[in-house]
Amino acid sequence: MTAERPLSPWDLPADHPGVSFLTGPTAQFALARDPRFSYSLYVPKGHGPDSPPRPLVIAVHGTRRRAETLRNAFAEFAERQGCVVLVPLFPAGITGPNDVDSYKLLSPAGFRADETLLAMVEEAAARWHVRTNRFHLHGFSGGGQFAHRFAYLHPDRLASLSVGAPGRVTLLDPTRTWWHGTSDAKEQFGIEVDPGALRGLPVQLVIGENDTGSAELAPPDARGPAPAGSNRIERIHALHANWREHGIDARLDTVPDTAHDHFAVLPTVQRFLAACLAR
């Protein structure tokens, strides 16, 4: 690993060509700790080292991994809200040639996707002057799977949480093992899941009104179907009910005339995030 210090945009003269790769929509950066993974950001043009560190919003892609498109969809939002947006890329094929799901489940048998994201946050902070103690996390579809499981393991790192249309949900259930429940989270991750740590956190669950298809849902595993419904609508309602039972005051936003479409629900997501940033 190189010992070279990462350059910030304000380390360079204003007319240096490198500034364009470090502000606005940035280049894709390999994670120094593990270059199999990478991330890009949207950095507001007025950001500099003399103001307080900017709030950080993280948006996690779905199975098709449209990370750059997702980053660009947050450009106007980042400029308007004065936040830095980070979008990780978890490539397919990490734990095997047909792997598309490991990051969603946090992959205790492979790599720790949650720790990978936290390493990205720390690396970004060294270059872009962002707030790292707590950040705003959003994910949709596969990213929604990642986001709510990350929240179980690291609630203390979150300023808000937005979970969109997860195809599989992990319920707060001490009688079922991961990923269906949370009984063995301590064994799998070294972290005891504490529902109380999520109480008081601003939480959004969001889904399209017509997101009832099941063609792209993963087949049940050897333990049988998850007890949370046959489509994403049923599953997000089951997660909502489960969280409310544990005192987690999550809102459930259903977007009219919308199916399984990340970019169609983004305006609703961004309104939620803007309200959280305003706090």
Short mmCIF file of the C-alpha atoms (twelve columns), coordinates in Angstrom:
data_MODEL
# 
_entry.id   MODEL 
# 
loop_
_atom_site.group_PDB 
_atom_site.id 
_atom_site.type_symbol 
_atom_site.label_atom_id 
_atom_site.label_alt_id 
_atom_site.label_comp_id 
_atom_site.label_asym_id 
_atom_site.label_seq_id 
_atom_site.Cartn_x 
_atom_site.Cartn_y 
_atom_site.Cartn_z 
_atom_site.pdbx_PDB_model_num 
ATOM 1   C CA . MET A 1   0.000   0.000   0.000   1 
ATOM 2   C CA . THR A 2   1.372   3.417   -0.889  1 
ATOM 3   C CA . ALA A 3   2.234   5.870   1.859   1 
ATOM 4   C CA . GLU A 4   1.467   8.797   -0.414  1 
ATOM 5   C CA . ARG A 5   -0.973  11.262  1.120   1 
ATOM 6   C CA . PRO A 6   -4.289  11.595  -0.768  1 
ATOM 7   C CA . LEU A 7   -4.602  14.997  -2.420  1 
ATOM 8   C CA . SER A 8   -7.596  17.189  -1.663  1 
ATOM 9   C CA . PRO A 9   -8.981  19.575  -4.302  1 
ATOM 10  C CA . TRP A 10  -7.730  22.577  -2.294  1 
ATOM 11  C CA . ASP A 11  -4.167  21.187  -2.351  1 
ATOM 12  C CA . LEU A 12  -4.058  22.067  -6.056  1 
ATOM 13  C CA . PRO A 13  -4.052  25.407  -7.879  1 
ATOM 14  C CA . ALA A 14  -7.548  26.400  -8.987  1 
ATOM 15  C CA . ASP A 15  -6.671  25.873  -12.647 1 
ATOM 16  C CA . HIS A 16  -5.039  22.469  -12.116 1 
ATOM 17  C CA . PRO A 17  -6.775  19.731  -14.184 1 
ATOM 18  C CA . GLY A 18  -6.826  17.447  -11.131 1 
ATOM 19  C CA . VAL A 19  -9.410  19.677  -9.452  1 
ATOM 20  C CA . SER A 20  -12.040 18.504  -11.943 1 
ATOM 21  C CA . PHE A 21  -11.541 14.893  -10.816 1 
ATOM 22  C CA . LEU A 22  -11.915 15.805  -7.146  1 
ATOM 23  C CA . THR A 23  -14.958 18.115  -7.205  1 
ATOM 24  C CA . GLY A 24  -18.435 17.776  -8.638  1 
ATOM 25  C CA . PRO A 25  -18.744 14.188  -9.926  1 
ATOM 26  C CA . THR A 26  -15.402 12.680  -8.963  1 
ATOM 27  C CA . ALA A 27  -13.390 9.900   -10.502 1 
ATOM 28  C CA . GLN A 28  -13.948 6.331   -9.297  1 
ATOM 29  C CA . PHE A 29  -11.442 5.601   -6.523  1 
ATOM 30  C CA . ALA A 30  -10.220 2.144   -5.565  1 
ATOM 31  C CA . LEU A 31  -10.394 1.507   -1.843  1 
ATOM 32  C CA . ALA A 32  -6.801  1.420   -0.587  1 
ATOM 33  C CA . ARG A 33  -7.543  -1.296  1.955   1 
ATOM 34  C CA . ASP A 34  -9.118  -3.575  -0.650  1 
ATOM 35  C CA . PRO A 35  -8.960  -2.419  -4.306  1 
ATOM 36  C CA . ARG A 36  -11.644 -4.907  -5.338  1 
ATOM 37  C CA . PHE A 37  -14.049 -2.206  -4.147  1 
ATOM 38  C CA . SER A 38  -14.332 1.410   -5.209  1 
ATOM 39  C CA . TYR A 39  -16.387 4.540   -4.676  1 
ATOM 40  C CA . SER A 40  -17.127 7.891   -6.246  1 
ATOM 41  C CA . LEU A 41  -18.543 11.092  -4.811  1 
ATOM 42  C CA . TYR A 42  -20.354 14.229  -5.679  1 
ATOM 43  C CA . VAL A 43  -18.557 17.120  -3.968  1 
ATOM 44  C CA . PRO A 44  -20.325 20.513  -4.016  1 
ATOM 45  C CA . LYS A 45  -18.392 23.148  -5.888  1 
ATOM 46  C CA . GLY A 46  -18.289 25.549  -2.939  1 
ATOM 47  C CA . HIS A 47  -16.843 23.006  -0.539  1 
ATOM 48  C CA . GLY A 48  -13.532 23.911  1.078   1 
ATOM 49  C CA . PRO A 49  -11.391 23.236  4.149   1 
ATOM 50  C CA . ASP A 50  -12.261 26.453  5.993   1 
ATOM 51  C CA . SER A 51  -15.907 25.611  6.718   1 
ATOM 52  C CA . PRO A 52  -17.087 22.894  9.095   1 
ATOM 53  C CA . PRO A 53  -16.961 19.369  7.664   1 
ATOM 54  C CA . ARG A 54  -19.849 18.728  5.306   1 
ATOM 55  C CA . PRO A 55  -22.558 16.196  6.146   1 
ATOM 56  C CA . LEU A 56  -22.167 12.930  4.264   1 
ATOM 57  C CA . VAL A 57  -24.952 11.103  2.413   1 
ATOM 58  C CA . ILE A 58  -24.282 7.544   1.227   1 
ATOM 59  C CA . ALA A 59  -26.417 5.991   -1.523  1 
ATOM 60  C CA . VAL A 60  -26.027 2.251   -2.163  1 
ATOM 61  C CA . HIS A 61  -26.760 0.701   -5.553  1 
ATOM 62  C CA . GLY A 62  -28.953 -2.279  -6.338  1 
ATOM 63  C CA . THR A 63  -28.092 -5.559  -8.044  1 
ATOM 64  C CA . ARG A 64  -27.497 -3.944  -11.450 1 
ATOM 65  C CA . ARG A 65  -24.846 -1.727  -9.841  1 
ATOM 66  C CA . ARG A 66  -25.678 1.546   -11.603 1 
ATOM 67  C CA . ALA A 67  -23.387 3.379   -9.225  1 
ATOM 68  C CA . GLU A 68  -22.312 6.264   -11.464 1 
ATOM 69  C CA . THR A 69  -25.874 6.938   -12.621 1 
ATOM 70  C CA . LEU A 70  -27.003 6.962   -8.989  1 
ATOM 71  C CA . ARG A 71  -24.216 9.371   -8.049  1 
ATOM 72  C CA . ASN A 72  -25.228 11.732  -10.855 1 
ATOM 73  C CA . ALA A 73  -28.862 11.597  -9.740  1 
ATOM 74  C CA . PHE A 74  -27.755 13.160  -6.440  1 
ATOM 75  C CA . ALA A 75  -25.776 16.023  -8.043  1 
ATOM 76  C CA . GLU A 76  -28.426 18.749  -7.781  1 
ATOM 77  C CA . PHE A 77  -29.389 17.520  -4.326  1 
ATOM 78  C CA . ALA A 78  -25.780 17.747  -3.104  1 
ATOM 79  C CA . GLU A 79  -25.355 21.274  -4.449  1 
ATOM 80  C CA . ARG A 80  -28.676 22.417  -3.002  1 
ATOM 81  C CA . GLN A 81  -28.195 20.815  0.421   1 
ATOM 82  C CA . GLY A 82  -24.468 21.459  0.753   1 
ATOM 83  C CA . CYS A 83  -23.656 17.820  1.445   1 
ATOM 84  C CA . VAL A 84  -21.133 15.383  0.011   1 
ATOM 85  C CA . VAL A 85  -22.622 12.236  -1.553  1 
ATOM 86  C CA . LEU A 86  -20.652 8.991   -1.618  1 
ATOM 87  C CA . VAL A 87  -21.717 6.010   -3.755  1 
ATOM 88  C CA . PRO A 88  -19.849 2.732   -3.168  1 
ATOM 89  C CA . LEU A 89  -19.401 0.065   -5.819  1 
ATOM 90  C CA . PHE A 90  -19.605 -3.541  -4.667  1 
ATOM 91  C CA . PRO A 91  -18.823 -5.477  -7.885  1 
ATOM 92  C CA . ALA A 92  -20.512 -8.751  -8.752  1 
ATOM 93  C CA . GLY A 93  -18.362 -11.876 -8.585  1 
ATOM 94  C CA . ILE A 94  -16.500 -11.110 -5.356  1 
ATOM 95  C CA . THR A 95  -17.153 -14.397 -3.532  1 
ATOM 96  C CA . GLY A 96  -17.554 -16.520 -6.681  1 
ATOM 97  C CA . PRO A 97  -18.229 -16.230 -10.413 1 
ATOM 98  C CA . ASN A 98  -21.998 -16.015 -9.950  1 
ATOM 99  C CA . ASP A 99  -22.079 -13.848 -6.831  1 
ATOM 100 C CA . VAL A 100 -24.429 -10.862 -7.057  1 
ATOM 101 C CA . ASP A 101 -25.753 -10.873 -3.495  1 
ATOM 102 C CA . SER A 102 -22.888 -11.038 -1.001  1 
ATOM 103 C CA . TYR A 103 -22.781 -7.314  -0.239  1 
ATOM 104 C CA . LYS A 104 -26.521 -7.271  0.485   1 
ATOM 105 C CA . LEU A 105 -26.225 -9.884  3.229   1 
ATOM 106 C CA . LEU A 106 -22.960 -8.369  4.562   1 
ATOM 107 C CA . SER A 107 -21.404 -11.731 3.637   1 
ATOM 108 C CA . PRO A 108 -20.041 -13.006 6.943   1 
ATOM 109 C CA . ALA A 109 -18.572 -16.026 5.109   1 
ATOM 110 C CA . GLY A 110 -16.780 -13.830 2.567   1 
ATOM 111 C CA . PHE A 111 -15.978 -10.159 3.048   1 
ATOM 112 C CA . ARG A 112 -17.550 -7.736  5.507   1 
ATOM 113 C CA . ALA A 113 -19.434 -5.270  3.310   1 
ATOM 114 C CA . ASP A 114 -20.276 -3.098  6.325   1 
ATOM 115 C CA . GLU A 115 -16.614 -2.724  7.262   1 
ATOM 116 C CA . THR A 116 -15.751 -2.066  3.623   1 
ATOM 117 C CA . LEU A 117 -18.167 0.872   3.575   1 
ATOM 118 C CA . LEU A 118 -16.764 2.259   6.818   1 
ATOM 119 C CA . ALA A 119 -13.271 2.107   5.305   1 
ATOM 120 C CA . MET A 120 -14.549 4.127   2.338   1 
ATOM 121 C CA . VAL A 121 -15.956 6.730   4.705   1 
ATOM 122 C CA . GLU A 122 -12.667 7.121   6.547   1 
ATOM 123 C CA . GLU A 123 -10.738 7.324   3.284   1 
ATOM 124 C CA . ALA A 124 -13.107 9.966   1.895   1 
ATOM 125 C CA . ALA A 125 -12.798 12.006  5.089   1 
ATOM 126 C CA . ALA A 126 -9.025  12.177  4.661   1 
ATOM 127 C CA . ARG A 127 -9.466  13.834  1.279   1 
ATOM 128 C CA . TRP A 128 -12.754 15.771  1.294   1 
ATOM 129 C CA . HIS A 129 -13.353 17.144  4.802   1 
ATOM 130 C CA . VAL A 130 -16.639 15.361  5.558   1 
ATOM 131 C CA . ARG A 131 -18.378 14.495  8.792   1 
ATOM 132 C CA . THR A 132 -17.785 10.847  9.626   1 
ATOM 133 C CA . ASN A 133 -19.095 10.281  13.132  1 
ATOM 134 C CA . ARG A 134 -22.628 9.952   11.719  1 
ATOM 135 C CA . PHE A 135 -23.827 9.888   8.120   1 
ATOM 136 C CA . HIS A 136 -27.097 9.542   6.217   1 
ATOM 137 C CA . LEU A 137 -27.554 6.129   4.555   1 
ATOM 138 C CA . HIS A 138 -29.901 5.264   1.690   1 
ATOM 139 C CA . GLY A 139 -30.177 2.110   -0.378  1 
ATOM 140 C CA . PHE A 140 -32.731 0.719   -2.803  1 
ATOM 141 C CA . SER A 141 -33.481 -2.898  -3.744  1 
ATOM 142 C CA . GLY A 142 -30.188 -4.724  -3.090  1 
ATOM 143 C CA . GLY A 143 -28.956 -1.484  -1.555  1 
ATOM 144 C CA . GLY A 144 -32.011 -1.482  0.691   1 
ATOM 145 C CA . GLN A 145 -31.053 -4.940  1.879   1 
ATOM 146 C CA . PHE A 146 -27.570 -3.691  2.683   1 
ATOM 147 C CA . ALA A 147 -28.811 -0.514  4.372   1 
ATOM 148 C CA . HIS A 148 -31.147 -2.061  6.932   1 
ATOM 149 C CA . ARG A 149 -28.651 -4.785  7.857   1 
ATOM 150 C CA . PHE A 150 -25.888 -2.184  8.202   1 
ATOM 151 C CA . ALA A 151 -28.186 -0.271  10.559  1 
ATOM 152 C CA . TYR A 152 -28.500 -3.331  12.813  1 
ATOM 153 C CA . LEU A 153 -24.719 -3.558  13.181  1 
ATOM 154 C CA . HIS A 154 -23.769 0.150   13.241  1 
ATOM 155 C CA . PRO A 155 -26.691 2.276   14.474  1 
ATOM 156 C CA . ASP A 156 -24.241 4.598   16.199  1 
ATOM 157 C CA . ARG A 157 -22.820 5.687   12.813  1 
ATOM 158 C CA . LEU A 158 -26.140 6.796   11.340  1 
ATOM 159 C CA . ALA A 159 -27.766 10.224  11.282  1 
ATOM 160 C CA . SER A 160 -30.721 8.871   9.282   1 
ATOM 161 C CA . LEU A 161 -31.695 5.740   7.377   1 
ATOM 162 C CA . SER A 162 -33.694 5.289   4.161   1 
ATOM 163 C CA . VAL A 163 -34.494 1.734   3.055   1 
ATOM 164 C CA . GLY A 164 -36.041 1.264   -0.376  1 
ATOM 165 C CA . ALA A 165 -37.850 -1.861  -1.637  1 
ATOM 166 C CA . PRO A 166 -35.603 -4.632  -0.303  1 
ATOM 167 C CA . GLY A 167 -36.148 -8.005  -1.959  1 
ATOM 168 C CA . ARG A 168 -35.292 -9.828  1.264   1 
ATOM 169 C CA . VAL A 169 -35.661 -8.479  4.774   1 
ATOM 170 C CA . THR A 170 -33.998 -9.365  8.030   1 
ATOM 171 C CA . LEU A 171 -36.475 -9.052  10.865  1 
ATOM 172 C CA . LEU A 172 -35.551 -8.268  14.444  1 
ATOM 173 C CA . ASP A 173 -36.180 -11.861 15.505  1 
ATOM 174 C CA . PRO A 174 -34.072 -13.561 18.197  1 
ATOM 175 C CA . THR A 175 -35.456 -16.995 17.227  1 
ATOM 176 C CA . ARG A 176 -34.139 -17.076 13.638  1 
ATOM 177 C CA . THR A 177 -30.603 -17.047 12.304  1 
ATOM 178 C CA . TRP A 178 -29.079 -14.539 9.872   1 
ATOM 179 C CA . TRP A 179 -30.237 -13.393 7.398   1 
ATOM 180 C CA . HIS A 180 -33.845 -14.213 8.236   1 
ATOM 181 C CA . GLY A 181 -33.445 -13.051 11.817  1 
ATOM 182 C CA . THR A 182 -30.854 -11.749 14.241  1 
ATOM 183 C CA . SER A 183 -30.310 -14.566 16.724  1 
ATOM 184 C CA . ASP A 184 -26.706 -15.267 15.678  1 
ATOM 185 C CA . ALA A 185 -25.550 -11.762 14.749  1 
ATOM 186 C CA . LYS A 186 -23.051 -11.821 17.640  1 
ATOM 187 C CA . GLU A 187 -21.585 -15.081 16.357  1 
ATOM 188 C CA . GLN A 188 -21.514 -13.917 12.730  1 
ATOM 189 C CA . PHE A 189 -20.316 -10.337 13.165  1 
ATOM 190 C CA . GLY A 190 -19.171 -9.924  16.755  1 
ATOM 191 C CA . ILE A 191 -21.978 -7.396  17.326  1 
ATOM 192 C CA . GLU A 192 -25.136 -7.836  19.381  1 
ATOM 193 C CA . VAL A 193 -28.144 -6.309  17.608  1 
ATOM 194 C CA . ASP A 194 -29.869 -3.813  19.906  1 
ATOM 195 C CA . PRO A 195 -33.250 -2.560  18.639  1 
ATOM 196 C CA . GLY A 196 -33.146 0.189   21.238  1 
ATOM 197 C CA . ALA A 197 -30.173 1.776   19.477  1 
ATOM 198 C CA . LEU A 198 -32.405 2.492   16.456  1 
ATOM 199 C CA . ARG A 199 -35.123 4.210   18.441  1 
ATOM 200 C CA . GLY A 200 -35.106 7.924   17.816  1 
ATOM 201 C CA . LEU A 201 -33.219 7.585   14.522  1 
ATOM 202 C CA . PRO A 202 -35.079 9.156   11.568  1 
ATOM 203 C CA . VAL A 203 -36.039 6.140   9.442   1 
ATOM 204 C CA . GLN A 204 -37.797 5.959   6.092   1 
ATOM 205 C CA . LEU A 205 -39.070 2.850   4.341   1 
ATOM 206 C CA . VAL A 206 -40.001 3.596   0.735   1 
ATOM 207 C CA . ILE A 207 -41.476 1.589   -2.122  1 
ATOM 208 C CA . GLY A 208 -43.418 2.039   -5.330  1 
ATOM 209 C CA . GLU A 209 -47.152 1.440   -5.169  1 
ATOM 210 C CA . ASN A 210 -46.923 -1.106  -8.006  1 
ATOM 211 C CA . ASP A 211 -43.791 -2.918  -6.843  1 
ATOM 212 C CA . THR A 212 -45.551 -6.274  -6.690  1 
ATOM 213 C CA . GLY A 213 -43.494 -8.307  -9.188  1 
ATOM 214 C CA . SER A 214 -41.523 -11.329 -8.027  1 
ATOM 215 C CA . ALA A 215 -39.536 -12.275 -11.152 1 
ATOM 216 C CA . GLU A 216 -36.266 -10.782 -9.857  1 
ATOM 217 C CA . LEU A 217 -36.635 -11.926 -6.265  1 
ATOM 218 C CA . ALA A 218 -34.045 -14.428 -5.082  1 
ATOM 219 C CA . PRO A 219 -35.376 -17.989 -4.643  1 
ATOM 220 C CA . PRO A 220 -35.807 -19.227 -1.072  1 
ATOM 221 C CA . ASP A 221 -32.743 -20.753 0.529   1 
ATOM 222 C CA . ALA A 222 -32.488 -24.202 2.073   1 
ATOM 223 C CA . ARG A 223 -34.353 -23.094 5.182   1 
ATOM 224 C CA . GLY A 224 -37.463 -22.287 3.176   1 
ATOM 225 C CA . PRO A 225 -39.115 -18.980 2.304   1 
ATOM 226 C CA . ALA A 226 -38.702 -16.031 4.597   1 
ATOM 227 C CA . PRO A 227 -41.840 -15.398 6.673   1 
ATOM 228 C CA . ALA A 228 -42.221 -11.893 5.340   1 
ATOM 229 C CA . GLY A 229 -44.392 -12.143 2.227   1 
ATOM 230 C CA . SER A 230 -44.211 -13.079 -1.431  1 
ATOM 231 C CA . ASN A 231 -43.262 -9.694  -2.924  1 
ATOM 232 C CA . ARG A 232 -41.481 -6.486  -1.973  1 
ATOM 233 C CA . ILE A 233 -44.671 -4.695  -0.903  1 
ATOM 234 C CA . GLU A 234 -45.525 -7.434  1.577   1 
ATOM 235 C CA . ARG A 235 -41.951 -7.663  2.795   1 
ATOM 236 C CA . ILE A 236 -41.460 -3.969  3.447   1 
ATOM 237 C CA . HIS A 237 -44.776 -3.903  5.306   1 
ATOM 238 C CA . ALA A 238 -43.571 -6.849  7.398   1 
ATOM 239 C CA . LEU A 239 -40.328 -5.014  8.173   1 
ATOM 240 C CA . HIS A 240 -42.271 -1.860  9.052   1 
ATOM 241 C CA . ALA A 241 -44.532 -3.778  11.442  1 
ATOM 242 C CA . ASN A 242 -41.570 -5.586  12.988  1 
ATOM 243 C CA . TRP A 243 -39.719 -2.341  13.617  1 
ATOM 244 C CA . ARG A 244 -42.776 -0.610  15.038  1 
ATOM 245 C CA . GLU A 245 -43.182 -3.559  17.437  1 
ATOM 246 C CA . HIS A 246 -39.654 -2.844  18.676  1 
ATOM 247 C CA . GLY A 247 -40.293 0.862   19.171  1 
ATOM 248 C CA . ILE A 248 -38.575 2.032   15.981  1 
ATOM 249 C CA . ASP A 249 -40.682 4.878   14.619  1 
ATOM 250 C CA . ALA A 250 -40.136 4.244   10.900  1 
ATOM 251 C CA . ARG A 251 -42.275 6.040   8.321   1 
ATOM 252 C CA . LEU A 252 -43.484 4.092   5.298   1 
ATOM 253 C CA . ASP A 253 -43.710 6.113   2.063   1 
ATOM 254 C CA . THR A 254 -45.532 4.509   -0.867  1 
ATOM 255 C CA . VAL A 255 -44.898 6.281   -4.171  1 
ATOM 256 C CA . PRO A 256 -47.990 6.301   -6.445  1 
ATOM 257 C CA . ASP A 257 -47.941 4.863   -9.971  1 
ATOM 258 C CA . THR A 258 -44.436 3.460   -9.511  1 
ATOM 259 C CA . ALA A 259 -43.089 -0.064  -9.792  1 
ATOM 260 C CA . HIS A 260 -39.563 -1.262  -8.905  1 
ATOM 261 C CA . ASP A 261 -37.736 1.875   -10.051 1 
ATOM 262 C CA . HIS A 262 -35.025 3.452   -7.926  1 
ATOM 263 C CA . PHE A 263 -34.933 6.711   -9.826  1 
ATOM 264 C CA . ALA A 264 -38.706 7.149   -9.661  1 
ATOM 265 C CA . VAL A 265 -38.662 7.010   -5.851  1 
ATOM 266 C CA . LEU A 266 -35.603 9.267   -5.465  1 
ATOM 267 C CA . PRO A 267 -37.591 12.518  -5.154  1 
ATOM 268 C CA . THR A 268 -39.383 11.034  -2.142  1 
ATOM 269 C CA . VAL A 269 -36.087 9.805   -0.716  1 
ATOM 270 C CA . GLN A 270 -34.400 13.159  -1.229  1 
ATOM 271 C CA . ARG A 271 -37.221 15.038  0.483   1 
ATOM 272 C CA . PHE A 272 -36.746 12.792  3.507   1 
ATOM 273 C CA . LEU A 273 -32.973 13.262  3.464   1 
ATOM 274 C CA . ALA A 274 -33.308 17.028  3.052   1 
ATOM 275 C CA . ALA A 275 -35.485 17.185  6.164   1 
ATOM 276 C CA . CYS A 276 -32.926 15.136  8.072   1 
ATOM 277 C CA . LEU A 277 -30.060 17.345  6.895   1 
ATOM 278 C CA . ALA A 278 -31.991 20.428  7.972   1 
ATOM 279 C CA . ARG A 279 -31.974 19.181  11.545  1 
# 
